[in-house]
Amino acid sequence: MPHCFFQITFKRHLPCGDNAGIKDRQGKPVNLTYHEGRYLSPFQPQYYEYSRNAEIRPDDILVCGYVKTGCHWMWETLNMIQKGKGQYSDLGKSAAFLEFCGPELYNSLPSPRILNTHNCFDWLPEKVRTYKNKIILTTRNPKDVAVSLYNHQINLPEVYNYDGEFPDWFELFLAGKGEFEMHCKSFLFQVYCKLEV
């Protein structure tokens, strides 16, 4: 798959823009998608629905984690282990990113698939619970997540449309605009309830 694949796929999601109306304390907007009561990365809302209803296979492995917690590195590492080679995937993580690429792409991937999602546990496809797929959860110190996510949003102005300062952005992060705490708690209680997932 050519390297331009990510750029082509990425551009297809840009028209979503901002539907959340979030602004920092200086009045600077940050593009987010507001969908079913949650502030999310600015992907088209229907792609969140596709991800929640994805056709999961019994041998799928899911890499789950909040944005900037190391999902990409984990996904690449698992692909290297699966292939028995220390080489990055030619396809790239975006082809297996449930809320990003859409079903036509991730359904075309051969089994066993290593899929990625930033969705909370309650938004994982229902078949994950039925098949008891392996779930690998990436976590990271919230301070590091905040700094990485701020830089991610600043460096993608065509997606997030944000050019504010970190202290102003950080207030939004602490206020839950991005759902970091919700994401962590959604998986935490699955671990401590000893559910077989």
Coordinates of N, CA and C in Angstrom, one line a residue, residues 169-177:
W169 N -5.6 25.3 26.6 CA -6.1 24.0 26.1 C -6.2 23.0 27.2
F170 N -5.3 23.1 28.2 CA -5.2 22.1 29.3 C -6.5 22.2 30.2
E171 N -7.0 23.4 30.3 CA -8.3 23.6 31.0 C -9.4 22.8 30.4
L172 N -9.4 22.7 29.0 CA -10.4 21.9 28.3 C -10.2 20.4 28.6
F173 N -9.0 20.0 28.6 CA -8.6 18.6 28.9 C -9.1 18.2 30.3
L174 N -8.8 19.1 31.3 CA -9.2 18.8 32.7 C -10.7 18.8 32.8
A175 N -11.4 19.6 32.0 CA -12.9 19.7 32.1 C -13.6 18.5 31.4
G176 N -12.8 17.6 30.9 CA -13.4 16.4 30.2 C -13.7 16.6 28.8
K177 N -13.3 17.7 28.1 CA -13.5 17.8 26.7 C -12.5 17.0 25.9

